[in-house]
mmCIF file of C-alpha atoms and ligand atoms in Angstrom:
data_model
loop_
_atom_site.group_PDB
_atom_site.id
_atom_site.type_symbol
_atom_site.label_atom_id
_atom_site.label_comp_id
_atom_site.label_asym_id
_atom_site.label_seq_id
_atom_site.Cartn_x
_atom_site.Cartn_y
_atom_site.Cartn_z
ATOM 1 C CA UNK A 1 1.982 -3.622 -24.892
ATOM 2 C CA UNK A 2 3.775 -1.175 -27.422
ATOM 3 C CA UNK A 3 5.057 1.596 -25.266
ATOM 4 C CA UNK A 4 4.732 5.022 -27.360
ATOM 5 C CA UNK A 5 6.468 7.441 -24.313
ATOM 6 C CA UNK A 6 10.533 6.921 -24.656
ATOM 7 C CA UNK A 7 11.512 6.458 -20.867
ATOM 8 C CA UNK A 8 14.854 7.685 -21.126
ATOM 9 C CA UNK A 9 18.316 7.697 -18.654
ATOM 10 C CA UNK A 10 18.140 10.974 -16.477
ATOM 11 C CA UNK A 11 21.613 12.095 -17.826
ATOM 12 C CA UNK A 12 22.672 14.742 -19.315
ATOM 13 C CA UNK A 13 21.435 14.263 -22.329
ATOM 14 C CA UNK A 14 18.323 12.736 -21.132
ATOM 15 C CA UNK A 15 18.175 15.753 -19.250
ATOM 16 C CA UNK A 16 18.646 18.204 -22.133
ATOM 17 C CA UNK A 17 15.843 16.459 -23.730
ATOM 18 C CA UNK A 18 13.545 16.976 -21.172
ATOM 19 C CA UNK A 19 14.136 20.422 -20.809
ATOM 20 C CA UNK A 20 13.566 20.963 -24.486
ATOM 21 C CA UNK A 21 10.607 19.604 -24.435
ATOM 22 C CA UNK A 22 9.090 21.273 -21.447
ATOM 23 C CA UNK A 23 10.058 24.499 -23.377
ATOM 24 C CA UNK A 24 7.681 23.785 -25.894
ATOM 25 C CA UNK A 25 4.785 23.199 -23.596
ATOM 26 C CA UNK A 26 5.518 19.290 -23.394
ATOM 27 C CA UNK A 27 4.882 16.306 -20.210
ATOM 28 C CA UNK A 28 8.111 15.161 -18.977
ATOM 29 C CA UNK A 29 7.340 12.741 -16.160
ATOM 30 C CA UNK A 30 10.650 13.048 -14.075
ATOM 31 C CA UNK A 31 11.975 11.301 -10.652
ATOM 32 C CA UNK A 32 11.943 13.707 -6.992
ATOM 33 C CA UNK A 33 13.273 12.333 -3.942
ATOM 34 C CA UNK A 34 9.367 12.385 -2.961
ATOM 35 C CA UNK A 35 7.940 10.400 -5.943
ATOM 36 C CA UNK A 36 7.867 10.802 -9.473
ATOM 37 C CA UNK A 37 6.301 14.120 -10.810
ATOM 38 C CA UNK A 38 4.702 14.905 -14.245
ATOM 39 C CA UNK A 39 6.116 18.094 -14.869
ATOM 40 C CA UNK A 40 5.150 20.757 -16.982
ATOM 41 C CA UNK A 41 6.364 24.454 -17.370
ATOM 42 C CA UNK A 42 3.986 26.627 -14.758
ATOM 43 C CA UNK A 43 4.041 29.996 -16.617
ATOM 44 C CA UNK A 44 1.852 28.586 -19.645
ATOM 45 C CA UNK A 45 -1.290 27.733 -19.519
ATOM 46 C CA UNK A 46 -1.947 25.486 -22.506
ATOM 47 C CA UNK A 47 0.890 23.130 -20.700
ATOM 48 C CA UNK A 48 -0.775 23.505 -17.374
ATOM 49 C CA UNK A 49 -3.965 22.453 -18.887
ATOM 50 C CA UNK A 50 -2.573 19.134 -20.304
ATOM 51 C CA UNK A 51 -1.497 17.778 -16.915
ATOM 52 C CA UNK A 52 -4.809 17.941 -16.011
ATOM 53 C CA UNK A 53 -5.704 16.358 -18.654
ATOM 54 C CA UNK A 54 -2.682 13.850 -19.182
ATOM 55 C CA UNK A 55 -3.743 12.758 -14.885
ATOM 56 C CA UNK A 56 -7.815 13.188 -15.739
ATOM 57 C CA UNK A 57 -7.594 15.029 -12.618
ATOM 58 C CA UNK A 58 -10.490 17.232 -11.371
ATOM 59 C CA UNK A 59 -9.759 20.916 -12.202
ATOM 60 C CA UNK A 60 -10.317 21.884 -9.069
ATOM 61 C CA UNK A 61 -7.201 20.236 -7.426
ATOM 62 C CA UNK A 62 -4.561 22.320 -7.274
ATOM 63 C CA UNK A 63 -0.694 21.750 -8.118
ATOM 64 C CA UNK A 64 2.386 22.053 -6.637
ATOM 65 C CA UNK A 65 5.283 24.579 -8.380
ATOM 66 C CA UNK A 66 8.670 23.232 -8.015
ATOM 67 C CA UNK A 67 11.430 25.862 -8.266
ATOM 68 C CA UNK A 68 15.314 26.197 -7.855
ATOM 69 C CA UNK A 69 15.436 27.890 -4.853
ATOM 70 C CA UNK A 70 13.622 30.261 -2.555
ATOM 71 C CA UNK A 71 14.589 33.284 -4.002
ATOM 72 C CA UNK A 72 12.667 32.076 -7.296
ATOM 73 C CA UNK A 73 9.856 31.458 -4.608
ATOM 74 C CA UNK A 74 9.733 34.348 -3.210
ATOM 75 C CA UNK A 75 8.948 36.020 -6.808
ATOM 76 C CA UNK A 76 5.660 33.686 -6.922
ATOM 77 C CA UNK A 77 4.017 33.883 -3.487
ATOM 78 C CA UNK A 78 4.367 35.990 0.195
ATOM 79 C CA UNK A 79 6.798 34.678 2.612
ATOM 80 C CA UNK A 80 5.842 35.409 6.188
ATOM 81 C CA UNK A 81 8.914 35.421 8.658
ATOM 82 C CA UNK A 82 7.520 32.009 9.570
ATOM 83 C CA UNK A 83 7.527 30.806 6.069
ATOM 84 C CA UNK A 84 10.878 32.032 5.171
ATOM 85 C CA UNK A 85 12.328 30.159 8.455
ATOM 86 C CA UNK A 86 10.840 26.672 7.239
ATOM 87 C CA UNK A 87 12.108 27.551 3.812
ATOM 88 C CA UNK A 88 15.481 27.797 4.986
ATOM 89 C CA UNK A 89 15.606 24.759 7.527
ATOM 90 C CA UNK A 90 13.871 22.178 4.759
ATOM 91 C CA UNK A 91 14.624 23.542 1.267
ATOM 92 C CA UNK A 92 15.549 21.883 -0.945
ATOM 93 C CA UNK A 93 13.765 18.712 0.523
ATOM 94 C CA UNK A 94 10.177 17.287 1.221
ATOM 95 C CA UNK A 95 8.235 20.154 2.032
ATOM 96 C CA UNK A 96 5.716 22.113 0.289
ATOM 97 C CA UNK A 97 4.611 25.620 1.678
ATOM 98 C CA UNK A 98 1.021 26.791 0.767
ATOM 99 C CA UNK A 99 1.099 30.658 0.501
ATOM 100 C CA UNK A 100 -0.664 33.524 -0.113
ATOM 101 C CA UNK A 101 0.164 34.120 -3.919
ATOM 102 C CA UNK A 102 1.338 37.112 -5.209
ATOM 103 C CA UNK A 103 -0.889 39.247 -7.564
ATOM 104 C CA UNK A 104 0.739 39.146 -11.094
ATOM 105 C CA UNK A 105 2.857 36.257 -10.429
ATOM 106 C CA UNK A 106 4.019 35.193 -13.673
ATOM 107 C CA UNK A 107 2.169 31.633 -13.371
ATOM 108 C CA UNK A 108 -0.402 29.948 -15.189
ATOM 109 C CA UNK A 109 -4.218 30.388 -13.994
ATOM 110 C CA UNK A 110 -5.109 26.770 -13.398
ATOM 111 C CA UNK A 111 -1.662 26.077 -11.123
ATOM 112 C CA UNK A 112 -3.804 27.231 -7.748
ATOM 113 C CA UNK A 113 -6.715 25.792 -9.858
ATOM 114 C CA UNK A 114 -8.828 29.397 -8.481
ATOM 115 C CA UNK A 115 -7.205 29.518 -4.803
ATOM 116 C CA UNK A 116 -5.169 32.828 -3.589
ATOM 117 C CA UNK A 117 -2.931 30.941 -2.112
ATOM 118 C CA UNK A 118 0.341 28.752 -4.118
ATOM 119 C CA UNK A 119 1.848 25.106 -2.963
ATOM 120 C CA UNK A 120 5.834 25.753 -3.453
ATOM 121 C CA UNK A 121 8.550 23.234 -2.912
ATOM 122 C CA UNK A 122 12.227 23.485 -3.989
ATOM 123 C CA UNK A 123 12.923 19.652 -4.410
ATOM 124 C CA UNK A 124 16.104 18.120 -3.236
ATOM 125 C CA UNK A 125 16.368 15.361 -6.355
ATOM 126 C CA UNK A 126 19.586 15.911 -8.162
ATOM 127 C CA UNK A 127 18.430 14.919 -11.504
ATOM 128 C CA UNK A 128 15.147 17.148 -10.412
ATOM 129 C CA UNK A 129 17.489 20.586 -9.635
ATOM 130 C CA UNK A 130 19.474 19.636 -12.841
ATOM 131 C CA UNK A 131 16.499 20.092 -14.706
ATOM 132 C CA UNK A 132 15.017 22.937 -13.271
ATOM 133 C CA UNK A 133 18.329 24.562 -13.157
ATOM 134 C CA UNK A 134 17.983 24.051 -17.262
ATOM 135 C CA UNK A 135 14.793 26.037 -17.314
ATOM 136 C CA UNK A 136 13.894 28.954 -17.079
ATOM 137 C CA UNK A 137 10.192 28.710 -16.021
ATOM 138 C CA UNK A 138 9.359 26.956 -12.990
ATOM 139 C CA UNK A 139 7.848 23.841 -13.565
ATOM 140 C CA UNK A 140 4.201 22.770 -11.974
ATOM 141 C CA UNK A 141 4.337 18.889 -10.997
ATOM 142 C CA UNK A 142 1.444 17.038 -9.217
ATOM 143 C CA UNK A 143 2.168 13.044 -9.310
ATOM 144 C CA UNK A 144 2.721 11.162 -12.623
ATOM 145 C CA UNK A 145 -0.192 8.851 -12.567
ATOM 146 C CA UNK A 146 -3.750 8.862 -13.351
ATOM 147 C CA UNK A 147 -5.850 10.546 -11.138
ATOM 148 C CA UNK A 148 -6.953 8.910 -8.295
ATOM 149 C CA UNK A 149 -4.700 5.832 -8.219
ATOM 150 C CA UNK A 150 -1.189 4.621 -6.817
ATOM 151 C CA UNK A 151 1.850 7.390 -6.616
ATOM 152 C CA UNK A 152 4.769 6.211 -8.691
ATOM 153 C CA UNK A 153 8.061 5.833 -7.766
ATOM 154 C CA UNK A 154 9.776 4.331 -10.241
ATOM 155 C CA UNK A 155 10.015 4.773 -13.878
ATOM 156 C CA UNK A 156 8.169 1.916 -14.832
ATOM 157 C CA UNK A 157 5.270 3.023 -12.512
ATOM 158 C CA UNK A 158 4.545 5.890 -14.211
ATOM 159 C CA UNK A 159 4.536 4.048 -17.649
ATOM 160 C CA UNK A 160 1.839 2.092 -16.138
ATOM 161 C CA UNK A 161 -0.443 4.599 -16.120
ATOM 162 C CA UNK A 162 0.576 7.423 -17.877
ATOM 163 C CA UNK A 163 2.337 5.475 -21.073
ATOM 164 C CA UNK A 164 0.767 6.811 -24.754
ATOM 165 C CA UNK A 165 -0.302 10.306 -22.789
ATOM 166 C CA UNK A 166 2.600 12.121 -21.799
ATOM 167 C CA UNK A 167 5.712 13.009 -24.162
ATOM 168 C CA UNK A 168 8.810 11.675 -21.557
ATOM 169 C CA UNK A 169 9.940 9.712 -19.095
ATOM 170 C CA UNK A 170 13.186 10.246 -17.376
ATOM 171 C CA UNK A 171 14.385 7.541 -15.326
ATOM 172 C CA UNK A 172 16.455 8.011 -12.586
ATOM 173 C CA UNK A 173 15.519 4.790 -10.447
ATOM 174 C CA UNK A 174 13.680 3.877 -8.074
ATOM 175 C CA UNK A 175 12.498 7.395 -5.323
ATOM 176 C CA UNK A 176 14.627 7.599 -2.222
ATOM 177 C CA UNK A 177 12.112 8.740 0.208
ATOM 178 C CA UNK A 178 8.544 7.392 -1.912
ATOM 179 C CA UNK A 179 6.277 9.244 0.093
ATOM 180 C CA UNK A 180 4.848 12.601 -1.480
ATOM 181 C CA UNK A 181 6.038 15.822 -0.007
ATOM 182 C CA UNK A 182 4.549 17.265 3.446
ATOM 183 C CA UNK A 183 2.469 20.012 2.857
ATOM 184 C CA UNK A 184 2.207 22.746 5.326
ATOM 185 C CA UNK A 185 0.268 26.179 4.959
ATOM 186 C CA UNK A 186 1.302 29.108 6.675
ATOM 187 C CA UNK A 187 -1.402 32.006 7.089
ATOM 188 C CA UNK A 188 -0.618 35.648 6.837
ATOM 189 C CA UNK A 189 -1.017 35.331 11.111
ATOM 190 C CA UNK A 190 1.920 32.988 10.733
ATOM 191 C CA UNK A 191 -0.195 30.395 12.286
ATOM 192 C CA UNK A 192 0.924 26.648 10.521
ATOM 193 C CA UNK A 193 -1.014 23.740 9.478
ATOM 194 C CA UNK A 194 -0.181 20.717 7.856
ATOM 195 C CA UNK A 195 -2.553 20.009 4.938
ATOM 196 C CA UNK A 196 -0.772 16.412 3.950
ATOM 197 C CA UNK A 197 1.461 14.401 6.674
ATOM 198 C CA UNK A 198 4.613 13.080 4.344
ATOM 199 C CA UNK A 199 7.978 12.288 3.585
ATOM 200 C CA UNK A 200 8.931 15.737 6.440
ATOM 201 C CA UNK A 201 7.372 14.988 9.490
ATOM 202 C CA UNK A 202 6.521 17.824 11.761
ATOM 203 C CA UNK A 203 9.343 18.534 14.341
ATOM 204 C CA UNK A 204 8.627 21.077 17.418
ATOM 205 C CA UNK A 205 9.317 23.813 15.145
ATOM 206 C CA UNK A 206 6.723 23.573 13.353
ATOM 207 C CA UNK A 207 3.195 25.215 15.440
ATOM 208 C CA UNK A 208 0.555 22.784 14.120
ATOM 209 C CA UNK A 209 -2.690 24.195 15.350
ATOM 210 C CA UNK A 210 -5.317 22.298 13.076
ATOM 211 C CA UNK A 211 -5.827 19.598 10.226
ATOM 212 C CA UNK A 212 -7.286 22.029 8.261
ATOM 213 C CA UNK A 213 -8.833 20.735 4.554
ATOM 214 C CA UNK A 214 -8.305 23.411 2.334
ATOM 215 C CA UNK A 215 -7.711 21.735 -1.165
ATOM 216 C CA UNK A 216 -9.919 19.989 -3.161
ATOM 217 C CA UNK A 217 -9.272 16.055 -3.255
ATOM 218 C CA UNK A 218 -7.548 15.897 0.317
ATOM 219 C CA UNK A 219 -10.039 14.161 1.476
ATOM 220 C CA UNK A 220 -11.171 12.063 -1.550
ATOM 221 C CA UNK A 221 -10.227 8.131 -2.395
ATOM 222 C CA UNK A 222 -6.800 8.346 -3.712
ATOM 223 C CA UNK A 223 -3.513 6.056 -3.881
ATOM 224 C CA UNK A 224 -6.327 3.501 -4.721
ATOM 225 C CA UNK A 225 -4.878 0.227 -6.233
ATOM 226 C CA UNK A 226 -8.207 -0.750 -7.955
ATOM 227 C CA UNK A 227 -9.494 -3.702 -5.308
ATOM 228 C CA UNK A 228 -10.671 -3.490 -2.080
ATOM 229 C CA UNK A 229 -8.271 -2.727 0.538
ATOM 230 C CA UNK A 230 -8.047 -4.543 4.246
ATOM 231 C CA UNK A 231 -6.156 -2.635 7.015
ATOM 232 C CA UNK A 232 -4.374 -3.995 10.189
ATOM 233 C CA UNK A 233 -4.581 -7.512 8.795
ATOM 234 C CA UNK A 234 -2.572 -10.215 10.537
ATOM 235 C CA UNK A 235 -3.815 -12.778 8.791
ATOM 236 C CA UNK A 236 -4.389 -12.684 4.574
ATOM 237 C CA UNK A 237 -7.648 -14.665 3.364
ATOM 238 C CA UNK A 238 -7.677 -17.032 0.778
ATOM 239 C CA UNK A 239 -8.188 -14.501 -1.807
ATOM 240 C CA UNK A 240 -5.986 -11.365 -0.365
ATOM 241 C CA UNK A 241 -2.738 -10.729 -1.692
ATOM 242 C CA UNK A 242 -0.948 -9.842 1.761
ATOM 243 C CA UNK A 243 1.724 -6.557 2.317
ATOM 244 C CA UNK A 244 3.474 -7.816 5.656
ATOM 245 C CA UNK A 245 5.597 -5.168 7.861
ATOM 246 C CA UNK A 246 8.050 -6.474 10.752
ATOM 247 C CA UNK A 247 7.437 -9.639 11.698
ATOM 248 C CA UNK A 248 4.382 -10.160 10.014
ATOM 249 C CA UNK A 249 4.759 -11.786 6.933
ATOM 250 C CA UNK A 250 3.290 -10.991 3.598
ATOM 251 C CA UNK A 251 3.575 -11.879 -0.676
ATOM 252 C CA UNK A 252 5.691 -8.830 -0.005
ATOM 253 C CA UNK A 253 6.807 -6.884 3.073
ATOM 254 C CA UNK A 254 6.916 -3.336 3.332
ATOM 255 C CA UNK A 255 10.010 -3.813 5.566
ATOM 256 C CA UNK A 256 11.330 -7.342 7.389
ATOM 257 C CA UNK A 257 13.086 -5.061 10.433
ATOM 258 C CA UNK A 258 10.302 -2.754 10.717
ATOM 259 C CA UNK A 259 12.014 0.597 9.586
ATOM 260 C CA UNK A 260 9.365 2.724 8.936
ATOM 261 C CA UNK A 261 11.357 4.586 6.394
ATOM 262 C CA UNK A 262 11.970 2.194 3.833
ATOM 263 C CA UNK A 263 8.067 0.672 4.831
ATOM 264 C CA UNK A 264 8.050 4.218 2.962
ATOM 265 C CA UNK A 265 10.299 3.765 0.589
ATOM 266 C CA UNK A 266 8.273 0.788 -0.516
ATOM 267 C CA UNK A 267 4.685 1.346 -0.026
ATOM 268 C CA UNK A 268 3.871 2.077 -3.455
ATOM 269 C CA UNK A 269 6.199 -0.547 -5.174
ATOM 270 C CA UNK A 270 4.023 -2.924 -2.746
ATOM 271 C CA UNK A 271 0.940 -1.613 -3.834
ATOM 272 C CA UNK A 272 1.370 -1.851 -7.494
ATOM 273 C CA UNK A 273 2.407 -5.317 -6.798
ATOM 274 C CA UNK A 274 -0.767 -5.842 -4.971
ATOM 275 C CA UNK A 275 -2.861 -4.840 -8.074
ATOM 276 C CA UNK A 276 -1.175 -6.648 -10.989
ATOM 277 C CA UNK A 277 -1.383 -9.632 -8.219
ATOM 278 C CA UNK A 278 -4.050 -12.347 -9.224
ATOM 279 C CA UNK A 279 -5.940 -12.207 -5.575
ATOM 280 C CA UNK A 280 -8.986 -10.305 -5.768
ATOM 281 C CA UNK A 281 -8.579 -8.108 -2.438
ATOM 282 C CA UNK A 282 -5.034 -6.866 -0.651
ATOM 283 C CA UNK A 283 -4.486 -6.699 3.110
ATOM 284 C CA UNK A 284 -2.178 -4.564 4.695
ATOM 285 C CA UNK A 285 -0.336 -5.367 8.178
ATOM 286 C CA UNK A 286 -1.050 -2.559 10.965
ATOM 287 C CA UNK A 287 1.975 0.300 10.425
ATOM 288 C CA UNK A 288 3.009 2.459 14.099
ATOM 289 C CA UNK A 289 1.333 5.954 13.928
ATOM 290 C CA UNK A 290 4.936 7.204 14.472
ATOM 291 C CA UNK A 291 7.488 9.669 12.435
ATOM 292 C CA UNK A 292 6.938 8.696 8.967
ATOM 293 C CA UNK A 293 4.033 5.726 9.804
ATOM 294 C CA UNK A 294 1.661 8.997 9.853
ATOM 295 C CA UNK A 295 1.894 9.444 6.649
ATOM 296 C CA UNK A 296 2.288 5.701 5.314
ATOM 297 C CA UNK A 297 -1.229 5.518 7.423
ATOM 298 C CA UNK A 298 -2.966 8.412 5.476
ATOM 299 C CA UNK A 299 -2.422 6.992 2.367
ATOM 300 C CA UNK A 300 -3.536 3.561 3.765
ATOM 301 C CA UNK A 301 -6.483 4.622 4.776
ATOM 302 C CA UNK A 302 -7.227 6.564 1.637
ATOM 303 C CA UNK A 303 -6.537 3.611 -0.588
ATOM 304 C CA UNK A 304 -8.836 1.764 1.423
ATOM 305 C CA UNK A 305 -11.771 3.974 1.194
HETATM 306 P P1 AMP B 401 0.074 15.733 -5.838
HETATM 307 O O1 AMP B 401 1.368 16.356 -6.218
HETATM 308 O O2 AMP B 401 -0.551 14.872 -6.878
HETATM 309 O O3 AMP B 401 0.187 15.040 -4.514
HETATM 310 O O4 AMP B 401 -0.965 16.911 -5.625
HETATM 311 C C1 AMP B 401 -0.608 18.137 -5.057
HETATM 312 C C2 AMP B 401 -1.284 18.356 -3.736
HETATM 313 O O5 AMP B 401 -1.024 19.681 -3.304
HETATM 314 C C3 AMP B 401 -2.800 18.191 -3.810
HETATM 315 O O6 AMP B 401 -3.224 17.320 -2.785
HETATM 316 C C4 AMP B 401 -3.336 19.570 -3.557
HETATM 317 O O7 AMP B 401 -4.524 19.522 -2.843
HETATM 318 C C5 AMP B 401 -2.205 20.268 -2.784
HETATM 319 N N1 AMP B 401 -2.171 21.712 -3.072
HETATM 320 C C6 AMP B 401 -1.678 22.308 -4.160
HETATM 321 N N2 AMP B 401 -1.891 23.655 -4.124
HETATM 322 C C7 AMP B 401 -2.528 23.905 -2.969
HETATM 323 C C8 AMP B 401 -3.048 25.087 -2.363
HETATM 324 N N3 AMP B 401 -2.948 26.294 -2.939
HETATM 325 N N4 AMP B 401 -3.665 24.954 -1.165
HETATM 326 C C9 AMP B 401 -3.765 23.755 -0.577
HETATM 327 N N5 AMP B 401 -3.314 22.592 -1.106
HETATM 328 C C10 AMP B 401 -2.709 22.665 -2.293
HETATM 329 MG MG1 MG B 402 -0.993 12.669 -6.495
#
């Protein structure tokens, strides 16, 4: 295949680029510490529109804005006492708030896709803060791959699926942490809940009082690799191209010593494996619902839908 989107170093100059062409409304699919993001600027609509369409995601799924810091945040949504506390412990890093959005914030309609409330992270990435420190307009970025399937974290992931329909790619290797962010809401009561378990997991500090669904497409097939999906296998089949953990082997495994964080780290490499792979059907060895397994399990369980 002819690829038609340059995938270019996350330097500086790489980075300049980007950040030219996100100026004039472009798609610049760039690397978080989370996974990678297809960014556009969040203050024009036009652009805002085209990662809907660049993803063929549903309109009525919102995005996340990433900014530089929380004092850029706090210009976009309300921060309750409770919200500014998380800010400070986890920002920048692997948490997105939900909150109440401010009338005449300065941000493209379809961001919030209709809600009153805004998902805000400040992400940790350094080639990520680079960029956004290079802009000024924050810059909306769900995942950069088609709606509905895997989460890419690595450069050539997002060519995969997004190659032909976005304008850049800026590699800056494979993602560190390669779970999406945590996403937590916190009400105007200061009561918390966590919309999406991820790459943050929930320490005592944070009050979770329900798994609320708020958002379109939470609960919806997603991460899905395109063939049916077996959980807690032990065993693969003849025709199941097997993702070990631990001491159960695999084609691949998501981690030989059982460290749930790089299981993490390498879901989705495994899973993109698992769909190029010949075998008709993919198993999955059973992950601990512990720390980070929560959230390796969520988006098991939604690819196997
Ligand atoms: P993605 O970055 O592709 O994982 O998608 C962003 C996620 O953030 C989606 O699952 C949305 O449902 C969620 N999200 C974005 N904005 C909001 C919001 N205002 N309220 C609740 N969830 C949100
Ligand atoms: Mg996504």
């Amino acid at each position: 295949m002819v690829s038609k989107t340059p995938i270019i170093a996350a330097d500086a100059k790489g980075l300049e680029r980007a950040a030219r062409a996100l100026e004039q409304g472009g798609l610049v699919a760039v690397p978080t510490e989370t996974v990678y993001g297809l960014a556009a600027r969040a203050d024009r609509d036009d652009a805002v529109q085209s990662i809907y369409r660049a993803k063929g995601r549903p309109d009525n799924n919102p995005l996340i804005v990433h900014v530089a810091c929380l004092d850029e945040a706090q210009s976009f949504a309300e921060f309750s006492p409770e919200a500014q506390t998380l800010a400070k412990q986890h920002w920048p890093g692997p948490l997105t708030l939900v909150l109440p959005r401010k009338a005449g914030a300065p941000l493209a309609h379809a961001v919030s896709a209709g809600l009153p409330t805004l998902a805000l992270r400040v992400p940790a990435h350094p080639a990520m803060r680079a960029l956004l420190k290079l802009c000024d307009f924050p810059l909306a970025a769900p995942s950069a791959n088609r709606s509905g399937f895997i989460s890419p974290t690595s450069a050539q992931h997002v060519a995969a699926s997004l190659d032909g329909r976005i304008d850049l790619i800026l590699d800056g290797g494979p993602c560190e942490t390669g779970l999406e962010s945590t996403i937590i809401a916190v009400r105007e009561s200061g009561r918390q809940e966590i919309l999406r378990p991820g790459a943050f997991f929930a320490e005592q500090s944070v009050a979770v009082t329900s798994a609320g669904i708020e958002a379109p497409g939470q609960l919806s097939r997603h991460y899905a690799p395109g063939k049916p999906v077996r959980l807690f296998a032990k065993v693969p089949a003849d025709d199941e191209f097997m993702i070990g953990f631990g001491p159960i082997k695999g084609d691949c495994n998501l981690s030989e010593d059982g460290d749930l964080s790089q299981a993490a780290q390498q879901l989705y490499a495994c899973l993109h494996l698992g769909a190029l792979a010949g075998a008709a059907r993919i198993a999955i060895a059973p992950i601990p619902e512990t720390d980070i397994g929560v959230a390796i399990n969520d988006r098991l369980r939604r690819a196997a839908r």
